[in-house]
Coordinates of C-alpha atoms and ligand atoms in Angstrom, one line a residue:
X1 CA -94.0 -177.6 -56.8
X2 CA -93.6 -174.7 -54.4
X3 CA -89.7 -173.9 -54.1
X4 CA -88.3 -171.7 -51.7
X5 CA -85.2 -170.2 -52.4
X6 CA -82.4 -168.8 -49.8
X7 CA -80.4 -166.2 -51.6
X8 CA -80.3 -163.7 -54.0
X9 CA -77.7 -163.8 -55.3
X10 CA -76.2 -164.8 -58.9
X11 CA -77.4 -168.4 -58.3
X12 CA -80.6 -167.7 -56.3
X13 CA -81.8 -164.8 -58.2
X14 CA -81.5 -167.3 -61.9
X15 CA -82.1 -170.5 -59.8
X16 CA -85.9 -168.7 -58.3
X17 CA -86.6 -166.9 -61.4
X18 CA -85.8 -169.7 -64.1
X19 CA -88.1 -172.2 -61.3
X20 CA -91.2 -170.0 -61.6
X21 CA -90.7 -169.9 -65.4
X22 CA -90.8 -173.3 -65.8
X23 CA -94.4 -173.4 -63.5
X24 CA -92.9 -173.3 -59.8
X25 CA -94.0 -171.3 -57.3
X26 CA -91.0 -170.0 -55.9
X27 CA -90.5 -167.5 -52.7
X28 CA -87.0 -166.3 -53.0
X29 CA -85.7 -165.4 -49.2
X30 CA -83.2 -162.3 -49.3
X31 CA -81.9 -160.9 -45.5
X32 CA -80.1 -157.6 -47.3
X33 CA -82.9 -154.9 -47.0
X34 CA -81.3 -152.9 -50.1
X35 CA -81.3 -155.7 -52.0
X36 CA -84.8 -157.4 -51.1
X37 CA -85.9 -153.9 -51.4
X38 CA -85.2 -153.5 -54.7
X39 CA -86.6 -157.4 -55.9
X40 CA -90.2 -156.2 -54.3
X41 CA -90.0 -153.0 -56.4
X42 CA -89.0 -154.7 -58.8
X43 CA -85.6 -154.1 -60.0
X44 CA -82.8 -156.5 -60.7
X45 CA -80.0 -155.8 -58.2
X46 CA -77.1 -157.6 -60.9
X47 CA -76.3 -156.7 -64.2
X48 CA -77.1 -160.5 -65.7
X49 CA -78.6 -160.3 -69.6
X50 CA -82.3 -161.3 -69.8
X51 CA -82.8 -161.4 -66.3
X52 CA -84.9 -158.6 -65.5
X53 CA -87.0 -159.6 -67.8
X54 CA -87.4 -163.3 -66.1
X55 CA -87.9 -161.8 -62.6
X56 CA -90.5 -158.9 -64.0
X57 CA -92.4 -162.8 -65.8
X58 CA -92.4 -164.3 -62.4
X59 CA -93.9 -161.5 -60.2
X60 CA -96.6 -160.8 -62.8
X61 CA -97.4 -164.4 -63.0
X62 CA -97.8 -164.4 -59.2
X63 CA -95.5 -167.2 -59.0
X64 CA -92.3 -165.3 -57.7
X65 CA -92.5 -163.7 -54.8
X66 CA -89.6 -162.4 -52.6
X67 CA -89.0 -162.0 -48.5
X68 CA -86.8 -161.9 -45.8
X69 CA -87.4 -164.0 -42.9
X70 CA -87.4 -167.4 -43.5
X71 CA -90.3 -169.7 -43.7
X72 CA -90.5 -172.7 -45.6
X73 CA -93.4 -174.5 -43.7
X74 CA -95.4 -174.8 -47.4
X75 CA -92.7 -175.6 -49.8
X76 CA -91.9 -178.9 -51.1
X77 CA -88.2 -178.4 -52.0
X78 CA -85.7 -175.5 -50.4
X79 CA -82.3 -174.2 -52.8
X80 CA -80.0 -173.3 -50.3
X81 CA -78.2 -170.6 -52.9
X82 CA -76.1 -168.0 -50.2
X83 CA -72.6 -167.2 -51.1
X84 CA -69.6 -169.1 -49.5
X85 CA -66.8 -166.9 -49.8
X86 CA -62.7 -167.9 -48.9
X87 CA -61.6 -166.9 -45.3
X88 CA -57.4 -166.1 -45.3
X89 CA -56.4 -169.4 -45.7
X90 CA -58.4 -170.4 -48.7
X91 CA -60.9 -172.6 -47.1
X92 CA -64.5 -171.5 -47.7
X93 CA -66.1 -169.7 -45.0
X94 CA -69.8 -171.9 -44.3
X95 CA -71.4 -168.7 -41.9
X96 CA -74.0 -168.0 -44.4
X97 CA -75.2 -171.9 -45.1
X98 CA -75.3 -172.8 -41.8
X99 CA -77.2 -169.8 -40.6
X100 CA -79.6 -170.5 -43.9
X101 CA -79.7 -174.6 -42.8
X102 CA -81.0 -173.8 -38.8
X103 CA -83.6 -171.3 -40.0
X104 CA -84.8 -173.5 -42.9
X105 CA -85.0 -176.5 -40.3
X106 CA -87.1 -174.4 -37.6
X107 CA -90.3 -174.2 -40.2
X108 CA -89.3 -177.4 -42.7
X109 CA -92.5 -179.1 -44.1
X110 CA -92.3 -182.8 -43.4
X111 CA -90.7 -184.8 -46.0
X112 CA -89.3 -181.6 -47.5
X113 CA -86.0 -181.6 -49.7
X114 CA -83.2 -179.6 -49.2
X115 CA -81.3 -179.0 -52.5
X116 CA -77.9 -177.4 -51.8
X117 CA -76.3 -175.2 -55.1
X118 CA -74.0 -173.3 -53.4
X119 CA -70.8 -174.2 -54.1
X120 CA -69.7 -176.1 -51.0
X121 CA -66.3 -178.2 -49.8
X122 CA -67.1 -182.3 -49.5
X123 CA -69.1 -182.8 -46.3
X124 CA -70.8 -179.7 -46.3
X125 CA -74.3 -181.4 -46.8
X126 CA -74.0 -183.7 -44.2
X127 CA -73.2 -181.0 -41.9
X128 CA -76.4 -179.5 -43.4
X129 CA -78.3 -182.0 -42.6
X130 CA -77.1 -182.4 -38.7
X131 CA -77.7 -178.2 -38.6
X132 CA -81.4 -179.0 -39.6
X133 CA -82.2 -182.2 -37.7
X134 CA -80.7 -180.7 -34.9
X135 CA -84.0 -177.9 -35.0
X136 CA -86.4 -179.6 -37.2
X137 CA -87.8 -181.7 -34.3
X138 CA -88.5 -184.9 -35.6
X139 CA -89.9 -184.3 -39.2
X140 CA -88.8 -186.2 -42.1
X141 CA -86.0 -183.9 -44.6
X142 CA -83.8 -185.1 -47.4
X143 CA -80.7 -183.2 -48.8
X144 CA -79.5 -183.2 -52.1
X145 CA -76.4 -181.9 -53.3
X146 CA -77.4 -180.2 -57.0
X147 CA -74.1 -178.0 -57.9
X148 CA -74.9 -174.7 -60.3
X149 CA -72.8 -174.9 -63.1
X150 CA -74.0 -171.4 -64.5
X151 CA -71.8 -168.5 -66.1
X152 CA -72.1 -164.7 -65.2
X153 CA -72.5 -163.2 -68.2
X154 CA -74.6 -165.9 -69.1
X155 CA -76.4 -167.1 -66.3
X156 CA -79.9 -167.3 -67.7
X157 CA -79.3 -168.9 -71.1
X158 CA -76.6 -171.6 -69.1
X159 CA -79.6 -172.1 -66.6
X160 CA -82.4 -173.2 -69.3
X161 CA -79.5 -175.3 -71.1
X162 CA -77.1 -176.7 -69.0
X163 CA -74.7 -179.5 -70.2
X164 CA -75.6 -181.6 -67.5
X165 CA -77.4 -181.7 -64.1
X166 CA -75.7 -183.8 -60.9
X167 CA -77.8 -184.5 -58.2
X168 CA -76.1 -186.3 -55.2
X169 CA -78.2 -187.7 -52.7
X170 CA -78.5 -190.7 -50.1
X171 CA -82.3 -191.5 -50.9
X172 CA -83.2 -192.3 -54.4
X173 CA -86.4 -191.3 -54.0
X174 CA -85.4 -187.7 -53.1
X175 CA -82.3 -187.9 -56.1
X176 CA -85.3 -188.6 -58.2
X177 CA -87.6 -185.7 -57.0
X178 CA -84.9 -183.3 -57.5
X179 CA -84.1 -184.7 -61.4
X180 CA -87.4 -184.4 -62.3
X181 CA -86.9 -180.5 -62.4
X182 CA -84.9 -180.8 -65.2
X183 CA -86.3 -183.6 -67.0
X184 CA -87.6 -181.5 -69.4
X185 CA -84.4 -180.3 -70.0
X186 CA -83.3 -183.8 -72.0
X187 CA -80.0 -183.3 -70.8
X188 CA -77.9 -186.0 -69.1
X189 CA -78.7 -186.3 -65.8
X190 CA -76.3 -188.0 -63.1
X191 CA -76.7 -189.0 -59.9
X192 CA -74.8 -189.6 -57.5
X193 CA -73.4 -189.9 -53.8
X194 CA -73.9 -186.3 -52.3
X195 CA -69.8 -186.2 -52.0
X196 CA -69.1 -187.2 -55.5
X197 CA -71.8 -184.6 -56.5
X198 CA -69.8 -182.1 -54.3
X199 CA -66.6 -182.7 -55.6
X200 CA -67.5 -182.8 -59.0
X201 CA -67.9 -178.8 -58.6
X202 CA -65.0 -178.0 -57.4
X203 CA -63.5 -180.2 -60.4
X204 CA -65.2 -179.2 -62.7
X205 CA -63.8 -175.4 -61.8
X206 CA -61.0 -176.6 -61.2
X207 CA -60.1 -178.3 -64.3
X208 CA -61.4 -175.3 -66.8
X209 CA -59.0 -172.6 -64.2
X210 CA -56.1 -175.6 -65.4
X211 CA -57.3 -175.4 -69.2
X212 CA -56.4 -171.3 -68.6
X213 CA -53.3 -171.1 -66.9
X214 CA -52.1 -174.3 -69.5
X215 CA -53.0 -172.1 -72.7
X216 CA -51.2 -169.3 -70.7
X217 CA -48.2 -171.0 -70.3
X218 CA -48.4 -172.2 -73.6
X219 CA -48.4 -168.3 -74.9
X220 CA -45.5 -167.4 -73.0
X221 CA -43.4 -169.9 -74.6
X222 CA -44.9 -169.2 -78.2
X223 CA -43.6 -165.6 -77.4
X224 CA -40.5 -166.8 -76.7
X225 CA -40.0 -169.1 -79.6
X226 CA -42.2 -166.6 -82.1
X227 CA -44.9 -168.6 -82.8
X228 CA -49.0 -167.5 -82.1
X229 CA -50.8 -168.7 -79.6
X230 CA -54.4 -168.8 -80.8
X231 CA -53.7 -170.9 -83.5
X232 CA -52.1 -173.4 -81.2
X233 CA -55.0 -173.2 -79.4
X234 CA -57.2 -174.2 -82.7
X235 CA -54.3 -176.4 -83.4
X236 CA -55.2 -178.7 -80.3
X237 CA -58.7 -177.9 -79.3
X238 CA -60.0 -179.2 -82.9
X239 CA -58.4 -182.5 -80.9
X240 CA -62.2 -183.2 -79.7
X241 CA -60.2 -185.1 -76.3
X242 CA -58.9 -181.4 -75.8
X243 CA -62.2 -179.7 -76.9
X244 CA -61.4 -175.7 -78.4
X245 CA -62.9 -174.0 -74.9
X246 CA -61.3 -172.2 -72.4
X247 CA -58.1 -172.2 -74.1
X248 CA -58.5 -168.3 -75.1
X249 CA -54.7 -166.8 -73.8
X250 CA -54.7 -163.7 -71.9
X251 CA -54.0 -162.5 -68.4
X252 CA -55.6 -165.1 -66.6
X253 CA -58.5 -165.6 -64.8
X254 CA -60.7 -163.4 -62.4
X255 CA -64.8 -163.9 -60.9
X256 CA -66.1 -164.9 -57.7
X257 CA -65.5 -168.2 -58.8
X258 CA -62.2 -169.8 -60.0
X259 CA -60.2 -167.9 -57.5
X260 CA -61.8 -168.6 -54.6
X261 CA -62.8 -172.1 -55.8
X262 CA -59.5 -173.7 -56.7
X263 CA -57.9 -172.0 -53.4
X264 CA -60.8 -173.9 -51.5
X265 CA -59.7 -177.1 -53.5
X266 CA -56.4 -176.7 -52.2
X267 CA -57.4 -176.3 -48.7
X268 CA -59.3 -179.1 -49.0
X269 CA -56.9 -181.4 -50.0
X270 CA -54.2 -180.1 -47.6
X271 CA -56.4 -180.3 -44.8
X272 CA -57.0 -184.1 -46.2
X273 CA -53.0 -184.4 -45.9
X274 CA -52.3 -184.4 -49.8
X275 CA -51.0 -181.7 -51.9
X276 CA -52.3 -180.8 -54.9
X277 CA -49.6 -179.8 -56.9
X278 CA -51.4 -179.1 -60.3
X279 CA -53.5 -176.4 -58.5
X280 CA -50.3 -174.9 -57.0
X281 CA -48.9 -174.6 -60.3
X282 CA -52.3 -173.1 -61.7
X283 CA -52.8 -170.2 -59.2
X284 CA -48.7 -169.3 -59.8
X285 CA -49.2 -168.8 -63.2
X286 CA -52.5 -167.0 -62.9
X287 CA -51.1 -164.8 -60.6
X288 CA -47.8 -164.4 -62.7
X289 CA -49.8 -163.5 -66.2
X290 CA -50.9 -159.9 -65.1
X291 CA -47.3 -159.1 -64.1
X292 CA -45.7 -160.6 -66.8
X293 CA -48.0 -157.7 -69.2
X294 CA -47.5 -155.2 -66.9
X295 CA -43.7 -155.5 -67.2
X296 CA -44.1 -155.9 -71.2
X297 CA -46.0 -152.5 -71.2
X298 CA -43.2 -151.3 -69.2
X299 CA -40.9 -152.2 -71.4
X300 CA -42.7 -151.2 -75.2
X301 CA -42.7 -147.7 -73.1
X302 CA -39.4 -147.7 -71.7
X303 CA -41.1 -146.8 -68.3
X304 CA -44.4 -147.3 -67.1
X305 CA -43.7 -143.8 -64.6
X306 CA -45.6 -141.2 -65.8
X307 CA -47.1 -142.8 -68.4
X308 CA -50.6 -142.6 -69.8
X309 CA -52.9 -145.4 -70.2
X310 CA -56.2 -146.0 -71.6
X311 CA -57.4 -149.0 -69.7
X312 CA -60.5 -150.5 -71.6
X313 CA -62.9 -153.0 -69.4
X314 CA -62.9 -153.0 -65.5
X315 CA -65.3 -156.1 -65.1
X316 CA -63.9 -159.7 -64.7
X317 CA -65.2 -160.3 -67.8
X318 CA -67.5 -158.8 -70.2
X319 CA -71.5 -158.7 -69.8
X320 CA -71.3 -158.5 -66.3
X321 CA -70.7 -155.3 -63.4
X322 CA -69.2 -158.1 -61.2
X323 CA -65.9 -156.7 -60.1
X324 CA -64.6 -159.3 -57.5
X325 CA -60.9 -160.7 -58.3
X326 CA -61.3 -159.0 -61.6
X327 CA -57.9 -159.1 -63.2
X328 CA -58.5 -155.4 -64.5
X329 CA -58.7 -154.0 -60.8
X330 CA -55.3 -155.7 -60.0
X331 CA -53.7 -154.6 -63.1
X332 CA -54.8 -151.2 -62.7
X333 CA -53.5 -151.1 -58.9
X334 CA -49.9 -152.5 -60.5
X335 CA -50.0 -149.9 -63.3
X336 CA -50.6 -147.4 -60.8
X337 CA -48.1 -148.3 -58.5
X338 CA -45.5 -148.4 -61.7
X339 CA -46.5 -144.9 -61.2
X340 CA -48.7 -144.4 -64.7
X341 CA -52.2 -142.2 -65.1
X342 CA -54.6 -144.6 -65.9
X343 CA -57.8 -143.2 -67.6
X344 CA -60.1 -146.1 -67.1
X345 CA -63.6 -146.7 -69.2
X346 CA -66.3 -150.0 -68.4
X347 CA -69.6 -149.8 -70.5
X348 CA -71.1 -151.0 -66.9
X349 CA -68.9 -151.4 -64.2
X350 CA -67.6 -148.0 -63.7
X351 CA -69.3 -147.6 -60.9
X352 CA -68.5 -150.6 -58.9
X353 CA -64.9 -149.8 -59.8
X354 CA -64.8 -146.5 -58.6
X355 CA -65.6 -147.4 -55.2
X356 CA -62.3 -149.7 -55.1
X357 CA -60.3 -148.4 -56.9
X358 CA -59.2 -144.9 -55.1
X359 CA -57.1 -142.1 -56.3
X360 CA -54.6 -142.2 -59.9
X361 CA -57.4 -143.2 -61.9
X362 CA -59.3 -141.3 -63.8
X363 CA -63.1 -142.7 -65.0
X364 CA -64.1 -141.4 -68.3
X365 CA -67.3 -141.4 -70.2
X366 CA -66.6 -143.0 -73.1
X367 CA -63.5 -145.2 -74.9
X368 CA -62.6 -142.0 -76.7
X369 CA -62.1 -139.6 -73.5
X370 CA -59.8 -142.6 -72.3
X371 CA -57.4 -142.5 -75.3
X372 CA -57.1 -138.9 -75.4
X373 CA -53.6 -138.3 -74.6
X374 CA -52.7 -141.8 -73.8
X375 CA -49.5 -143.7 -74.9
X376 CA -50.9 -146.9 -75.2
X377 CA -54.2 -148.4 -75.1
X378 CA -54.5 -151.6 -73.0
X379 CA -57.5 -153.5 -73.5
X380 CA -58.7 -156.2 -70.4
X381 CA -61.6 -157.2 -70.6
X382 CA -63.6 -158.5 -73.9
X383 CA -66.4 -156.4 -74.1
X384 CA -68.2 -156.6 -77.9
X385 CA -68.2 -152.8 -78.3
X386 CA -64.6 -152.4 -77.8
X387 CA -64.0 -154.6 -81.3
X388 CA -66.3 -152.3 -83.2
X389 CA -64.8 -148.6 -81.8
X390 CA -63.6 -146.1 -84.5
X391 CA -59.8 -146.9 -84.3
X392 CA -59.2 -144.6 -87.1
X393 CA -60.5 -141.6 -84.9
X394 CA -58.8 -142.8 -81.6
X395 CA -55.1 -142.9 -83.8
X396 CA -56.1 -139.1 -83.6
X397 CA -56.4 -138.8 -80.3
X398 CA -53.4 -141.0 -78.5
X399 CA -49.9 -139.6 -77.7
X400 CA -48.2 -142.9 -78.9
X401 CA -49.9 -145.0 -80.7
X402 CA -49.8 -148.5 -79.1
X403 CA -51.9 -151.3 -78.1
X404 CA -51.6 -153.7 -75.5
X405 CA -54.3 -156.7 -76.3
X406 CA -54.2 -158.6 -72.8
X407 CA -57.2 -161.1 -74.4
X408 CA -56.0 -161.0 -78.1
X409 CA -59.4 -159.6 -79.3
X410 CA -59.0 -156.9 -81.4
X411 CA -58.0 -157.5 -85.1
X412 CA -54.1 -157.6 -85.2
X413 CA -54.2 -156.4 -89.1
X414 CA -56.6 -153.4 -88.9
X415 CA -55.1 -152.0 -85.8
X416 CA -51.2 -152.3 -87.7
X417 CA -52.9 -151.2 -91.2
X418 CA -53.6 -147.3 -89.0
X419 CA -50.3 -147.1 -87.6
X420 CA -50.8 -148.6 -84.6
X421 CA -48.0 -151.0 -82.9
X422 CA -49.9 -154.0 -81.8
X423 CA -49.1 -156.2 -78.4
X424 CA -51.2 -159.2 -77.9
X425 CA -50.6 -162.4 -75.3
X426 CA -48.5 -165.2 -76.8
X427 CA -48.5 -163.8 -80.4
Ligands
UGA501 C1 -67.3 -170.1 -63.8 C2 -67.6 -171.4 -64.5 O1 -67.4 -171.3 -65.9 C3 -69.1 -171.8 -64.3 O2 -69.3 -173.1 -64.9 C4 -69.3 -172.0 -62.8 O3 -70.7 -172.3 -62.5 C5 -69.0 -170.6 -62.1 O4 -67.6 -170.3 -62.4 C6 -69.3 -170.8 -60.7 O5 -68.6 -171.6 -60.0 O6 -70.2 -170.2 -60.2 P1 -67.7 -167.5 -64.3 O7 -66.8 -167.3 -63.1 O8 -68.9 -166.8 -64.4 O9 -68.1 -169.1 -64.3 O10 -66.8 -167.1 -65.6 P2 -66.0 -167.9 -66.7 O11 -66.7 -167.6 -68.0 O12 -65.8 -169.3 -66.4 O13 -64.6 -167.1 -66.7 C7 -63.8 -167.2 -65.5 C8 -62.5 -166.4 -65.8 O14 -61.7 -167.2 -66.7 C9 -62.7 -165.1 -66.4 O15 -61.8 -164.2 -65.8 C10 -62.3 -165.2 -67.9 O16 -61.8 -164.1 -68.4 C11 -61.2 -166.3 -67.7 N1 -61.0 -167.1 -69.0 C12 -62.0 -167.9 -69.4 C13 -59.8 -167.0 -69.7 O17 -58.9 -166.3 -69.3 N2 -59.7 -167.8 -70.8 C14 -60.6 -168.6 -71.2 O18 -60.4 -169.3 -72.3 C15 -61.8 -168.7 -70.5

């Protein structure tokens, strides 16, 4: 099939390389000149694992192409894949899809599908699909909604093996065209109306963001009462109705994603007169999490003024540069404003970080430059190579020797066994 796709982005970039993998010829439509720029020369504008390598297998193929200006006059299907951001109120701002749905509608093929992945609020597609008749003069369209259920991090592996596909559509015939992408896939496939489909997103973050800020509650109260949170989180994910995921304790959660998606949620409802309560519940919590650490740090120290810190991991989560509402940028601001130095290190994100994050921090070169001096280390963000560092050399090199765990990663035992006092979430 020929597949255009609008946006390159996260989801674009995996959606149009993985598509020409499996056979597709795919044009991928980018309107930033840096970034389109860089796709024709080809370079991969994100840090995503194994996808440079997909993009550089599509263009030598011939069966990836990227441009700017929109014309879909010879493809058969059309991913609308542009961000949505929130706007100040939570609600998702539609700009971007919109503009994408008029100009896909001005050069639509007749009897052309258009598949929607970004992550909309319910209605969106049938706004969509007024946008493009209102241009497309008379030809024949589908849409489909098709949520992307993919990972940063993990984008390209979660792409090729998905735990399920949704398609929502009115036609069956165009639901059916759509599956068929993924047939070979043999992963369950539903279909649905295109509002259940779009809803079932925004559960489906919603409910994991829920799983996070339940396991974090769950650690402040095992602090409390001494016991240790990861092993109640064995305890009840080997319950197969609770399932072991995304119950890992630590200071909550960051990304483009769970944020902005569960404050959309709650717009949504609100504007559909019901409160959603749980959600309300979920974003306090998240929100409380980093400040609860930052005032334990506080305490171990006595103050957090004048304090150093080696802060380890700036992304929102490891294998990833992707800095938006990552947790370590918002602890780093409140360590800052507690009035500590903060000597920050990020195998990849450093420089993302250091364009937000101004003055008080200092950027070093490697984990060891970061400890030098400090009075505690405080790890955020999981990266593998931070298990694996020689602890016995940085004991040399900090003031104090303490370690703050905000994602209980490193190993407790080792860490105490060189003299280290150890402070993990809920443990
Ligand atoms: C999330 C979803 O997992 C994807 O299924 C979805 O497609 C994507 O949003 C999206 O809507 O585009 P992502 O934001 O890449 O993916 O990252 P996650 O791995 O879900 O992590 C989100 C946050 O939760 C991170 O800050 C992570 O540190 C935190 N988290 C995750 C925890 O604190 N504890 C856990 O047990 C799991």
């Amino acid at each position: 099939m020929r597949i255009a796709v609008i946006g390159g982005g996260y989801v674009g970039l995996v959606a149009a390389a993985v598509s020409a993998d499996w056979g597709h010829h795919v044009t991928c439509f980018e309107k930033s000149p840096r970034r389109l720029r860089q796709l024709q020369q080809g370079e991969c504008p994100i840090y995503e694992p194994g996808l440079p390598q997909l993009l550089h297998r599509g263009t030598a193929s011939g069966r990836l192409a990227f441009a700017r200006d929109i014309d879909v006059s010879v493809h058969d299907l059309v991913f609308i894949c542009v961000g949505t951001p929130s706007n100040q109120g939570g609600a998702a701002k539609l700009g971007d899809v919109f503009e994408a749905a008029s100009s896909i509608g001005c050069t639509l093929k007749a009897n052309a599908i258009i598949v929607v992945k970004s992550t909309v609020p319910v209605g969106t597609c049938e706004l969509v699909e007024e946008r493009v008749r209102a241009v497309a003069e008379g030809k024949p369209f589908a849409v489909v909604s098709n949520p992307e259920f993919l990972r940063e991090g993990s984008a390209v592996y979660d792409a090729e093996h998905p735990d399920r596909v949704v398609v929502g559509a009115r036609e069956p015939a165009a639901a059916e065209r759509v599956a068929q992408l993924s047939q070979h896939l043999n992963v369950p496939i539903l279909i649905c109306d295109i509002r259940t489909a779009e809803l079932i997103k925004y559960a489906a973050n919603a409910f994991l963001a829920t799983k996070v800020s339940f396991i974090n509650e769950m650690a402040n109260i095992a602090e409390e009462v001494g016991a240790d949170v990861t092993t109640v989180a064995v305890g009840i994910g080997l319950d197969h109705r609770i399932g072991g995921e995304f119950l890992k304790a630590g200071l909550g959660y960051g990304g483009s994603c769970f944020p902005k998606d569960v404050q959309a949620l709650r717009h949504v409802s609100r504007s559909n007169g019901y409160r959603f309560r749980l959600l309300d519940a979920v974003t306090s919590v998240n929100r409380q999490q980093k400040a609860r650490f930052v005032r334990k740090i506080g305490r171990v120290l006595n103050t957090l003024d004048g304090a150093v810190l080696a802060v380890y991991g700036l992304s929102f989560k490891p294998n990833t540069d992707d800095i938006r509402k990552s947790v370590s940028i918002d602890l780093v601001r409140q360590l800052c404003r507690g009035g500590a130095v903060v000597r920050a290190y990020d195998p990849v994100a450093m420089p993302q970080a250091e364009r937000v994050l101004n003055g008080g921090v200092r950027f070093c070169a490697d984990p060891y430059e970061a400890a030098t001096g400090a009075d505690g280390l405080v790890l955020v963000t999981e990266w593998e190579e931070f298990r694996s560092m020689d602890y016995a050399r940085i004991r040399e090199l900090v003031r104090r020797p303490n370690v703050f765990d905000g994602r209980n990663f490193l190993n407790r035992e080792r860490l105490q066994g060189l003299g280290f006092a150890y402070y993990g979430v809920g443990r």
